[in-house]
Short mmCIF file of C-alpha atoms and ligand atoms in Angstrom, two decimals:
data_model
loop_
_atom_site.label_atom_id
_atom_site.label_comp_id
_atom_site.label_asym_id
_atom_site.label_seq_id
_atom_site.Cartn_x
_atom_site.Cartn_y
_atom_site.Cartn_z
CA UNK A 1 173.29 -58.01 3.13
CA UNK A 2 172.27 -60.78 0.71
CA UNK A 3 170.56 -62.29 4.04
CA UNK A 4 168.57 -59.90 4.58
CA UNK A 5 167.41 -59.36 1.38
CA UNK A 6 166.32 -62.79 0.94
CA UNK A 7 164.28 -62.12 4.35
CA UNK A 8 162.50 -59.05 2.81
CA UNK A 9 161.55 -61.00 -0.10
CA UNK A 10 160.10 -63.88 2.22
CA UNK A 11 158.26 -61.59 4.06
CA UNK A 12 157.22 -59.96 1.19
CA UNK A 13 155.49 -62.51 -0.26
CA UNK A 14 152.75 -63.41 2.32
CA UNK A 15 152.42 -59.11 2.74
CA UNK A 16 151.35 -59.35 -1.10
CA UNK A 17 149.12 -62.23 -1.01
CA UNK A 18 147.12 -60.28 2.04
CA UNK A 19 146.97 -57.12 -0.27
CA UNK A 20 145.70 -58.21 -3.12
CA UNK A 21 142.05 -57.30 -4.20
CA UNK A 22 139.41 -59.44 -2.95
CA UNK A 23 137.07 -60.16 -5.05
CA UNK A 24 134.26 -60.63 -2.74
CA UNK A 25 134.99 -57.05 -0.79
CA UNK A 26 135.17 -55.47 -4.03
CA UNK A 27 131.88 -56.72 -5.58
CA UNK A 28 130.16 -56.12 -1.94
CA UNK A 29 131.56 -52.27 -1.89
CA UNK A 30 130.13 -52.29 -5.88
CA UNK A 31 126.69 -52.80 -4.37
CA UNK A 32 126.52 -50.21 -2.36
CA UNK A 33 122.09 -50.29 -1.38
CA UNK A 34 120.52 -53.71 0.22
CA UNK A 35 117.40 -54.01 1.63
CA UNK A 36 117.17 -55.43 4.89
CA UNK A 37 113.96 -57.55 6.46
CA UNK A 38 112.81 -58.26 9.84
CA UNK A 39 110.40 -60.57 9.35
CA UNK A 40 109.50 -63.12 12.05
CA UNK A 41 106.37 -64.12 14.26
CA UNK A 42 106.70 -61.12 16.42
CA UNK A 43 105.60 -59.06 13.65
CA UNK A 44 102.07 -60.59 14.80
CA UNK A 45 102.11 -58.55 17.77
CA UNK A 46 104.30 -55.23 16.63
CA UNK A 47 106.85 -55.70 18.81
CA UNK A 48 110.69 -55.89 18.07
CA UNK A 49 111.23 -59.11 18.26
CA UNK A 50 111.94 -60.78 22.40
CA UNK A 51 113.54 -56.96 23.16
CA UNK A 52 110.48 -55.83 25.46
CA UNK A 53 111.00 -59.17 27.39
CA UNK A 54 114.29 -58.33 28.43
CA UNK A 55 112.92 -55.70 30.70
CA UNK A 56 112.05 -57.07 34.47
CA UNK A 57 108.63 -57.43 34.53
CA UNK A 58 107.64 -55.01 36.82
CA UNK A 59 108.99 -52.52 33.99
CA UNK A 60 107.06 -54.26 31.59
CA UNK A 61 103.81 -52.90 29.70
CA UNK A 62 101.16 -55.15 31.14
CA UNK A 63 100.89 -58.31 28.99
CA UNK A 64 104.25 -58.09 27.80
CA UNK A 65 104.86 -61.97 29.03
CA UNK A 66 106.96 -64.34 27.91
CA UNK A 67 103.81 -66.64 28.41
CA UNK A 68 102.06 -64.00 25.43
CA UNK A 69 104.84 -64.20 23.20
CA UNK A 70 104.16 -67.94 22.89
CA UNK A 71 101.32 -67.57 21.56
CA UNK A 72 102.29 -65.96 18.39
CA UNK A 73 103.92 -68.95 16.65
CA UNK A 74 100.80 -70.88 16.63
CA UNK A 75 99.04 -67.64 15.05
CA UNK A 76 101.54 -66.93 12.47
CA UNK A 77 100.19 -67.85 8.60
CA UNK A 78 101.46 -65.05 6.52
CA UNK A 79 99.03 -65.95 3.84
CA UNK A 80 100.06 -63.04 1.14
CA UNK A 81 103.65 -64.00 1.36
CA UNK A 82 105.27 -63.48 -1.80
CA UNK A 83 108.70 -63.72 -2.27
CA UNK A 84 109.05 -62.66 -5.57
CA UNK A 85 107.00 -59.71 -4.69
CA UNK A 86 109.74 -58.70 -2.22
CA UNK A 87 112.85 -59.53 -4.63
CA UNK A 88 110.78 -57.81 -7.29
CA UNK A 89 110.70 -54.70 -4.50
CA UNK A 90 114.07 -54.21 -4.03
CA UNK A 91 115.36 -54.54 -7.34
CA UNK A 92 112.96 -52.11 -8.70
CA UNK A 93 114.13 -49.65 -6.01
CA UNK A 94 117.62 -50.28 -7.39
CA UNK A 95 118.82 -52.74 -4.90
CA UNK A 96 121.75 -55.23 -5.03
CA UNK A 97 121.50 -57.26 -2.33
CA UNK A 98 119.02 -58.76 0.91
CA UNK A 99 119.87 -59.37 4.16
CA UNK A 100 116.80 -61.79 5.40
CA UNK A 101 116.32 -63.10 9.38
CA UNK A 102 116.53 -66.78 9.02
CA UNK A 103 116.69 -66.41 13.26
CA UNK A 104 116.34 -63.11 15.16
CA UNK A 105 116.62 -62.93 19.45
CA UNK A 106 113.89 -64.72 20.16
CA UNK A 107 115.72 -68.02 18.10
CA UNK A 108 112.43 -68.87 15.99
CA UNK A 109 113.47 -70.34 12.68
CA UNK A 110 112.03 -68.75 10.02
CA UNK A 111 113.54 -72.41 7.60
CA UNK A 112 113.10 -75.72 8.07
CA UNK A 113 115.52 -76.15 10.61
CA UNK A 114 116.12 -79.92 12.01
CA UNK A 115 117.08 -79.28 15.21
CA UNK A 116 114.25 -77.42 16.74
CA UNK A 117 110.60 -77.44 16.59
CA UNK A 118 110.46 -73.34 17.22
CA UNK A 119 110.38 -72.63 13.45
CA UNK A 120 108.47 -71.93 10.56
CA UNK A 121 107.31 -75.34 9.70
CA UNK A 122 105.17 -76.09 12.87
CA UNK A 123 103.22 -72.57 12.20
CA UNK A 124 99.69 -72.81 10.31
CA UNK A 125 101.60 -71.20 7.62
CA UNK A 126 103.94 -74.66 7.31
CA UNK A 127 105.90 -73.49 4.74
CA UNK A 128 109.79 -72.87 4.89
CA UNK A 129 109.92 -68.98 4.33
CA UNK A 130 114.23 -69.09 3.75
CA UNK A 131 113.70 -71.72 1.05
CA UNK A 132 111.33 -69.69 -1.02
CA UNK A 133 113.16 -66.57 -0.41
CA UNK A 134 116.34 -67.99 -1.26
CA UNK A 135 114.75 -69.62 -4.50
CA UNK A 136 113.05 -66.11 -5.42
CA UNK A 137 116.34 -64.77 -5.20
CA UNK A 138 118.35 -67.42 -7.30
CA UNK A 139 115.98 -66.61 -9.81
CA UNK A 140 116.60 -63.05 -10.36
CA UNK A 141 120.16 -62.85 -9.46
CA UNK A 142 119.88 -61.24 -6.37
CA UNK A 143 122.10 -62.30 -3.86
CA UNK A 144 121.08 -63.14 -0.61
CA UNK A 145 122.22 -62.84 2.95
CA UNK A 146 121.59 -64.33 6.24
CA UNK A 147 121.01 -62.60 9.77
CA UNK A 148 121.24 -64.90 11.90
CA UNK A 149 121.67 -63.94 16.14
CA UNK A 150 123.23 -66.05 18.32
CA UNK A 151 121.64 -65.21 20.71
CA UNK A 152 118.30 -67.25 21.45
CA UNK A 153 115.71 -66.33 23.65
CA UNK A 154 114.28 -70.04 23.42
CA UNK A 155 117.07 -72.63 23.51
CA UNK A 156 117.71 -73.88 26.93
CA UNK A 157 121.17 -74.45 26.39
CA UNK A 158 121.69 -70.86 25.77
CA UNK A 159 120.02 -69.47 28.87
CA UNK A 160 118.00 -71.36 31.43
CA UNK A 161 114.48 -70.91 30.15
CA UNK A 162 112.76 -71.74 33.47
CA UNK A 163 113.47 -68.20 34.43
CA UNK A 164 112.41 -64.76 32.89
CA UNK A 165 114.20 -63.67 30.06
CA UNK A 166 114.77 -60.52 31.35
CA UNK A 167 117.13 -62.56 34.09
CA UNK A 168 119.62 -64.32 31.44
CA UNK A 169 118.90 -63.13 28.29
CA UNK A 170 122.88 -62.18 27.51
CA UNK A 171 123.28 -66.52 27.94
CA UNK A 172 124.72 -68.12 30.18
CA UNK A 173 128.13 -69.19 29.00
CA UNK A 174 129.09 -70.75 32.70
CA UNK A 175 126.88 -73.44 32.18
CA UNK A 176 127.89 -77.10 31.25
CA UNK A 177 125.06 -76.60 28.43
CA UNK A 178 127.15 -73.89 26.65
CA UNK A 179 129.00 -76.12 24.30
CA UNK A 180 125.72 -77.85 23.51
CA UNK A 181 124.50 -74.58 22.41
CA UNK A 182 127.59 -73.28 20.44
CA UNK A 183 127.26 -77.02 19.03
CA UNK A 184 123.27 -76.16 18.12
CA UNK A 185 124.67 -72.65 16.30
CA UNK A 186 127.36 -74.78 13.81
CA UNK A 187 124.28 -77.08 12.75
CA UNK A 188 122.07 -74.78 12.18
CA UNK A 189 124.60 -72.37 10.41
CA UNK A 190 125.30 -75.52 8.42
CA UNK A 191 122.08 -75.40 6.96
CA UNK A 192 121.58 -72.23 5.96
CA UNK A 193 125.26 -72.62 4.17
CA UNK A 194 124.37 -76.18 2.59
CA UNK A 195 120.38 -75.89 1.75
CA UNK A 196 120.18 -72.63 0.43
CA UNK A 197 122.43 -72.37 -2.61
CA UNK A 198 124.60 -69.47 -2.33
CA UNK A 199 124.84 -67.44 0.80
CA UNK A 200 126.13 -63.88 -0.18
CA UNK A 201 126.73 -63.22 3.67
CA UNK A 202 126.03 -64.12 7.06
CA UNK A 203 125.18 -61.28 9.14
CA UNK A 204 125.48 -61.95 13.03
CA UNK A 205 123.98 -60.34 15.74
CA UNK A 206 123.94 -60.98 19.57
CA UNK A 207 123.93 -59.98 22.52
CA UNK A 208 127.45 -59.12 24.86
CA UNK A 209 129.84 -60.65 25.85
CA UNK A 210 130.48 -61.40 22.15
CA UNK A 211 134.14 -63.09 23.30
CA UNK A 212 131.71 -66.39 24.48
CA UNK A 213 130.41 -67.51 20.80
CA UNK A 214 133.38 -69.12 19.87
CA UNK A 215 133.78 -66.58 16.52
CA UNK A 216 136.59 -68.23 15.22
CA UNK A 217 135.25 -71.75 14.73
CA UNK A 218 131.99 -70.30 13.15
CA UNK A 219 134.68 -68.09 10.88
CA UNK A 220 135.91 -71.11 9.91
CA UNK A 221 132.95 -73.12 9.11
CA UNK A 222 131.55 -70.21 6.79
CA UNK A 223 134.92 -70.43 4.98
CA UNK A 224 134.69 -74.04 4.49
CA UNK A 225 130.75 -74.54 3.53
CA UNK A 226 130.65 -71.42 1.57
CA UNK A 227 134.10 -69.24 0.71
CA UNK A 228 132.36 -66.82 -1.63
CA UNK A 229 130.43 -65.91 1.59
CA UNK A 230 131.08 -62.27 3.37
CA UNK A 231 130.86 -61.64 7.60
CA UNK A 232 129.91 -58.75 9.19
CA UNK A 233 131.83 -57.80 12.00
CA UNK A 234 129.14 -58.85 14.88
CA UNK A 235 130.54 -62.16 16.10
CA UNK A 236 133.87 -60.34 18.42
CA UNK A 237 136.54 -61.01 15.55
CA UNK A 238 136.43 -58.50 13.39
CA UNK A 239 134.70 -60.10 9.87
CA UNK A 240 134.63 -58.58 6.74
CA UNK A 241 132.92 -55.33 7.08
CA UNK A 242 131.87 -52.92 9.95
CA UNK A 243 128.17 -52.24 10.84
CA UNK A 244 127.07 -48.90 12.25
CA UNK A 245 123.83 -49.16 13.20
CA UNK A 246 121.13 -46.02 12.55
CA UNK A 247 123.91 -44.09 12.05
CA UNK A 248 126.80 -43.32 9.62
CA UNK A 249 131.00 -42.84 10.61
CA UNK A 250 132.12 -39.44 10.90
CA UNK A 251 134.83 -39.68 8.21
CA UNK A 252 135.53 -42.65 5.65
CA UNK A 253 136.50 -45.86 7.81
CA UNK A 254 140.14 -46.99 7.81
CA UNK A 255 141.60 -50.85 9.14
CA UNK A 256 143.24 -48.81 11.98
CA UNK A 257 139.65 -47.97 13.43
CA UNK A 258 138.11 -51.74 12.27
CA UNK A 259 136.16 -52.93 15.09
CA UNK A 260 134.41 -56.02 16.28
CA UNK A 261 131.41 -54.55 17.62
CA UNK A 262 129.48 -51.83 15.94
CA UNK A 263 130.62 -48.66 18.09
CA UNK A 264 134.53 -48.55 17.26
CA UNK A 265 133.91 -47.35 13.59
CA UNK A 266 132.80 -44.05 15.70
CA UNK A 267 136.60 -43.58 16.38
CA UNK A 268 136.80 -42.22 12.34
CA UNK A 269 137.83 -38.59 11.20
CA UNK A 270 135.86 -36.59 9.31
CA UNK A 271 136.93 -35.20 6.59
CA UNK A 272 139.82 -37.27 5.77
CA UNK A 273 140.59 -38.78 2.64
CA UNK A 274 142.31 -42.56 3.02
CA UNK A 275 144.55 -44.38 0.89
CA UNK A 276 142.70 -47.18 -0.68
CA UNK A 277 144.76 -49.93 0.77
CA UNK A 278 143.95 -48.16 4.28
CA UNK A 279 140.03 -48.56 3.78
CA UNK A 280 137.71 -50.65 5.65
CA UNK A 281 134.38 -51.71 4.12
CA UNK A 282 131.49 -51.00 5.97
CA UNK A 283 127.25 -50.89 5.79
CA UNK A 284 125.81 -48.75 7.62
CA UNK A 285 121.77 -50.75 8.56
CA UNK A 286 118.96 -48.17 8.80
CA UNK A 287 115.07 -48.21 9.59
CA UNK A 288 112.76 -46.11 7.47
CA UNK A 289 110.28 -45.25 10.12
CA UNK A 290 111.62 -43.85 13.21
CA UNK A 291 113.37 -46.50 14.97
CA UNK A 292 112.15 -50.05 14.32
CA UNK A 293 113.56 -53.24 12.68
CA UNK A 294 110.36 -55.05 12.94
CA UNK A 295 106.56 -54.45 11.69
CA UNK A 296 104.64 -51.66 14.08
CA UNK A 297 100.90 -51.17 13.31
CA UNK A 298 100.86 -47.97 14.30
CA UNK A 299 104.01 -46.44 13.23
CA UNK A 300 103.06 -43.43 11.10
CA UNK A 301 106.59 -41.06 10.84
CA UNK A 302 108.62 -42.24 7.84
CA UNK A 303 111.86 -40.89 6.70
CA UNK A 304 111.09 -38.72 3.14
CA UNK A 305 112.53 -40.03 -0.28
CA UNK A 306 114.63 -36.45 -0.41
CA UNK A 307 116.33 -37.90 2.88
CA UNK A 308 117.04 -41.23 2.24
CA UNK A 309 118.67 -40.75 -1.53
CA UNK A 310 120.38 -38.52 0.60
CA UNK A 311 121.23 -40.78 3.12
CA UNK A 312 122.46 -43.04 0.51
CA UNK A 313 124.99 -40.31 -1.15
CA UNK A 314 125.96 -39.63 2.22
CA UNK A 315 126.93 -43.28 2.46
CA UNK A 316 128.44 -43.49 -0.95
CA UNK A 317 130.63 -40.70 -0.24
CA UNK A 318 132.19 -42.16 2.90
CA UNK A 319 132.60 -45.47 0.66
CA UNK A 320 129.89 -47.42 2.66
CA UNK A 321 126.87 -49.26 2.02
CA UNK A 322 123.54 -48.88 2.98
CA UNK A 323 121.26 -51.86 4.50
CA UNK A 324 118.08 -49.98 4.40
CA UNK A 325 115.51 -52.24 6.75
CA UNK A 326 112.03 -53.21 5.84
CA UNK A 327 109.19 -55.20 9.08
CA UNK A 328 106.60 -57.04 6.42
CA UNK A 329 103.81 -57.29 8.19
CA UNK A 330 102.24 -60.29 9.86
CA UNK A 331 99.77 -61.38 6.51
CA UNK A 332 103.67 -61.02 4.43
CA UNK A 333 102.96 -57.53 2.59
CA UNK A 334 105.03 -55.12 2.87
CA UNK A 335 103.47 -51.48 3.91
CA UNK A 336 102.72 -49.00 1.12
CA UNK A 337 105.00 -46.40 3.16
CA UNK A 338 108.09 -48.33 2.62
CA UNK A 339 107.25 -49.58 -0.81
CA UNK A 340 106.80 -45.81 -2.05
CA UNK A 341 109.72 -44.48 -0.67
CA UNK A 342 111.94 -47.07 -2.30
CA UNK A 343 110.75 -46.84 -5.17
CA UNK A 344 111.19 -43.13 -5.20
CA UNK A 345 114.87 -43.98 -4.41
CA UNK A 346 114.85 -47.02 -7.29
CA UNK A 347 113.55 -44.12 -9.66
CA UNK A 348 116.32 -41.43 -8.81
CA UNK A 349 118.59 -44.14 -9.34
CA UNK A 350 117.92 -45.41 -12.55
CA UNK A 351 118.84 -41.87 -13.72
CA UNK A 352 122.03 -40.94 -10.94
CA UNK A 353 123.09 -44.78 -10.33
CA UNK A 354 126.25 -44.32 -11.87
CA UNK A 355 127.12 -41.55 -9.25
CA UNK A 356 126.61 -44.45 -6.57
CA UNK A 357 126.82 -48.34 -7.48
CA UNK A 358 130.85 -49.01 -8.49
CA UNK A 359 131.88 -46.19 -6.74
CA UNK A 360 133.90 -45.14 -3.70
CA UNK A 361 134.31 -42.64 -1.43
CA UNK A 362 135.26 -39.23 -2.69
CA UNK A 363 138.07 -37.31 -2.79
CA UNK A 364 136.46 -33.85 -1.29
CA UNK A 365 135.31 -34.87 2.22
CA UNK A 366 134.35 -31.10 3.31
CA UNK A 367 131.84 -29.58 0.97
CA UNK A 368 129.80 -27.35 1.91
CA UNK A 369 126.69 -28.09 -0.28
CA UNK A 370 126.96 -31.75 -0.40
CA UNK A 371 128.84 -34.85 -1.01
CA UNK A 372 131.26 -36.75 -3.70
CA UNK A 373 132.03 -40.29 -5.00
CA UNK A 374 134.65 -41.09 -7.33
CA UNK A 375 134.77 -43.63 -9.69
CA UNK A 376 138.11 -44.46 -11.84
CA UNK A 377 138.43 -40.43 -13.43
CA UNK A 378 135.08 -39.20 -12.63
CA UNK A 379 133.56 -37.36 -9.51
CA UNK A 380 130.58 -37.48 -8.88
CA UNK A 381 129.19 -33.84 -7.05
CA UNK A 382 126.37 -34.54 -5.27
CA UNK A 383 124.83 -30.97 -5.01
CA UNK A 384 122.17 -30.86 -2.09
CA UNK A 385 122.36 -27.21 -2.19
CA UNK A 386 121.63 -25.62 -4.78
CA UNK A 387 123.17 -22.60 -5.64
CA UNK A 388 120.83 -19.47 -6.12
CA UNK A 389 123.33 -17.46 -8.25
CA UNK A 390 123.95 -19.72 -11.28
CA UNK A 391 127.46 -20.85 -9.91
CA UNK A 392 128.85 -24.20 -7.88
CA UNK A 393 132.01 -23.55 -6.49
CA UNK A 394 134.33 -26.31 -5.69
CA UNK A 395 137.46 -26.30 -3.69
CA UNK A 396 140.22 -28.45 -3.33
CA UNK A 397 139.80 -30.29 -6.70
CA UNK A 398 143.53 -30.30 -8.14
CA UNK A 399 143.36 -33.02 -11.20
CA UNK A 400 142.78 -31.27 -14.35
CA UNK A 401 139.30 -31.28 -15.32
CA UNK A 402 138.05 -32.40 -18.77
CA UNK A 403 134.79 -32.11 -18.81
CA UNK A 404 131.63 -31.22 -16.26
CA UNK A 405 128.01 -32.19 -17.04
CA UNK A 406 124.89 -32.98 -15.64
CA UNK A 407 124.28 -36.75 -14.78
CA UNK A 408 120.62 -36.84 -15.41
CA UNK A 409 120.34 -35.96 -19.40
CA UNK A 410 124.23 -35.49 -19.88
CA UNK A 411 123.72 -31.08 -20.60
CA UNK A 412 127.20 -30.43 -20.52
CA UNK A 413 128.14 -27.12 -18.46
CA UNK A 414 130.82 -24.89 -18.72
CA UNK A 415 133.41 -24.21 -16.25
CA UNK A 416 136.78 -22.56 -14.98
CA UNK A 417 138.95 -24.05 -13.38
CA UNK A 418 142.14 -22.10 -11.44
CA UNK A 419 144.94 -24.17 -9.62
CA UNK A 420 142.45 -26.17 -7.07
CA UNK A 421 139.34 -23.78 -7.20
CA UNK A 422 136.69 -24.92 -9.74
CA UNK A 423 133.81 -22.97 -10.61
CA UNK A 424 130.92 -24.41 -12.60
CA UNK A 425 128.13 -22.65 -14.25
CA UNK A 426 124.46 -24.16 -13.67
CA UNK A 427 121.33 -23.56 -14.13
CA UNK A 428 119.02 -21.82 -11.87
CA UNK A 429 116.85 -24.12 -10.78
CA UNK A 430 118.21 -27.71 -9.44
CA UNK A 431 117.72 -30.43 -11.77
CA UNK A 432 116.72 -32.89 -9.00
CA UNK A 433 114.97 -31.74 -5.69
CA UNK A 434 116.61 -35.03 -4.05
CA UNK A 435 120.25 -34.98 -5.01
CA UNK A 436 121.26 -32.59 -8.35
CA UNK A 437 124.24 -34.91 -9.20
CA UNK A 438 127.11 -33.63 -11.38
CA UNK A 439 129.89 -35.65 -13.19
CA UNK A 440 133.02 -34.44 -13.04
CA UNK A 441 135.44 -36.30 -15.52
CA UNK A 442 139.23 -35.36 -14.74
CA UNK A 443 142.34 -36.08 -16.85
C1 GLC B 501 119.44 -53.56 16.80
C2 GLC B 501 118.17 -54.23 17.22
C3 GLC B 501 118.06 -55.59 16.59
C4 GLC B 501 118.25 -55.48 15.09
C5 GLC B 501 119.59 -54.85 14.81
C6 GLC B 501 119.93 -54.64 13.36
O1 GLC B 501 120.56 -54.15 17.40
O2 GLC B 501 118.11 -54.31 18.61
O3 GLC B 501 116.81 -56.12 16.89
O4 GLC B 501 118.17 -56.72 14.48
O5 GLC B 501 119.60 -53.58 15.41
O6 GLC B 501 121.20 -54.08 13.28
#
């Protein structure tokens, strides 16, 4: 008996350590809205980055060469760069964090890096673009994150570049090069970690099979260089947080559905209502045009403000964050389409931020006229619908209520409440056309 007891205890211990709150997690939940940029010298040429390469060329618009998309490095001077334009940018549209490509697919280095001569500092521009991002940043306090791919259209270790792309672009991990590569990804991850100051996160991406980057030893070498820095879960061993892509989970994620690719997180149940030990944090990464990560000329259908402060509530209430993605364009500006619509959403914040930033998901996952976060005693309502008759009916809400009132102005508003069926009295017409939010405060 007294054996086994002092077994439990053991055991115990390391179970407790795992458990406890980490900081990091929690302050990366907190921020809940990032903006995300795909910048790079394919924004030139309005393409999305080496992707239209990896076609075979006989499925290729005409032009689309790998011999044309040499030609844009030598081109790129992004005179009207300003980086504390874009920092500027995204905190007046309320946002707590950027996620920058330092290297996208096509393995151009948008920093100073040693070991190549594809990068930034052999462009007309000649400037490193990370380092005055990164300094903007430090300057206003806004942390700053690193995408960085592993995969690399242009290093010959990685894939032989004598052929097409469209023939090896996945790599070519049988080769005694390989190691050379992986070797090339550790120095240049070491710079970003040791140049930079601090790296909120570094946000991989590549290309299957994700098993071949060695994610462990890179793991490791984040943890050493920088231990404040996050992972996302796109380098095959699971990381930090999960990252749907263009879309959101059904239901709030849990560690039972954490995956190591972005597709597993579609395994969650809507409507369900985890434990908070149980939950798995997660960003969801979203385009405000139609579909692109990078810079397109002619794009001209953008999502509306009323949908993407929805979009984020919708996020909220699941307990995720949302990466929403900016392409500057080649001179460095970015377009007046984007810039509008976040600020819409940076306005609708300042007045409803409370109902998102610090909060997690809520605890009524089936409303029919919108969505809820919680944080500590209050719940947010996040009325999309608005009801026509002068009364909000909530079900399922069992914690005794204390007060309800209107987040934008505080108008308190009077309501019943019987066993779990709540039923508030509002005005008639919606206090915000976006998102009418409602704070709930329970006992
Ligand atoms: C997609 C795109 C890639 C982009 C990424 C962001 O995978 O193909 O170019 O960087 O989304 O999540």
């Amino acid at each position: 008996m007294k054996k086994l007891k002092t077994l439990s205890l053991l055991l115990a211990v390391p179970c407790l350590a795992t458990a406890a709150p980490d900081a990091r997690l929690e302050q990366f939940n907190n921020w809940k809205f990032g903006l995300f940029i795909h910048w790079g010298v394919c924004s030139l040429a309005s393409w999305e980055n080496s992707w239209p390469l990896m076609r075979p060329l006989n499925k290729r618009r005409p032009g689309d060469t790998e011999e044309f998309y040499a030609t844009l490095a030598p081109k790129f001077d992004p005179v009207k760069f300003d980086p504390d334009a874009w920092v500027k940018l995204a905190q007046d549209s309320g946002q707590r964090y950027i996620v920058f490509t330092a290297k996208h697919l096509d393995g151009f280095a948008m920093w100073d890096s040693l070991y190549t001569d594809y990068k930034i500092t052999k462009t007309p521009y000649g400037k490193d673009i990370v380092k005055q991002l990164a300094d903007a940043c430090h300057r206003a306090n806004m942390p700053l994150g690193f995408y960085y791919s592993v995969a690399d259209m242009n290093h010959p270790d990685y894939r032989d570049t004598s052929k097409r792309i469209s023939e090896n672009w996945h790599g070519e991990p049988w080769r005694p090069e390989w190691p050379v590569y992986l070797d090339y990804v550790g120095l240049q991850l070491t710079e970003l970690l040791t140049h930079y100051g601090p790296v909120a996160m570094i946000w991989f991406d590549g290309v299957a099979p994700l098993e071949e980057f060695d994610g462990r030893r890179f793991t490791r070498l984040i943890h050493e260089l920088q231990p404040d820095a996050l992972i996302n879960n796109r380098l095959g061993v699971g990381g930090d947080f999960d990252t749907p892509e263009q879309h959101n989970p059904k239901g709030v994620p849990t560690k039972q559905v954490a995956g190591s690719n972005t597709d597993v997180i579609n395994k969650t149940v809507a409507g369900t209502v985890p434990k908070a030990e149980d939950f798995r944090p997660w960003e969801t990464c979203q385009v405000i045009d139609q579909k692109n990560w990078f810079y397109h000329q002619d794009e001209h259908i953008f999502k509306s403000p009323k949908e993407l402060i929805q979009l984020l509530a919708v996020t909220s209430s699941m307990g995720g964050n949302l990466l929403l993605d900016v392409g500057p364009g080649p001179d460095g500006t970015i377009r007046p389409e984007f810039t509008e619509r976040l600020l819409a959403m940076g306005a609708w914040l300042k007045v409803n931020g409370d109902s998102i930033y610090g909060t997690t998901y809520g605890p009524l996952q089936n409303l029919p006229f919108g969505r809820s976060t919680r944080k500590d005693k209050t719940i947010y309502l996040h009325v999309f619908n608005w009801p026509a008759d002068g009364k909000l009916e909530v079900d399922g809400l069992s914690a005794r209520i204390t007060s309800v009132k209107v987040l934008a102005g505080g108008a308190k508003l009077v309501y019943h409440q019987n066993k779990d069926k709540l039923e508030i009295e509002v005005p008639r017409q919606a206090p915000d056309e976006n998102d009418s939010v409602l704070a709930v405060l329970t006992r």
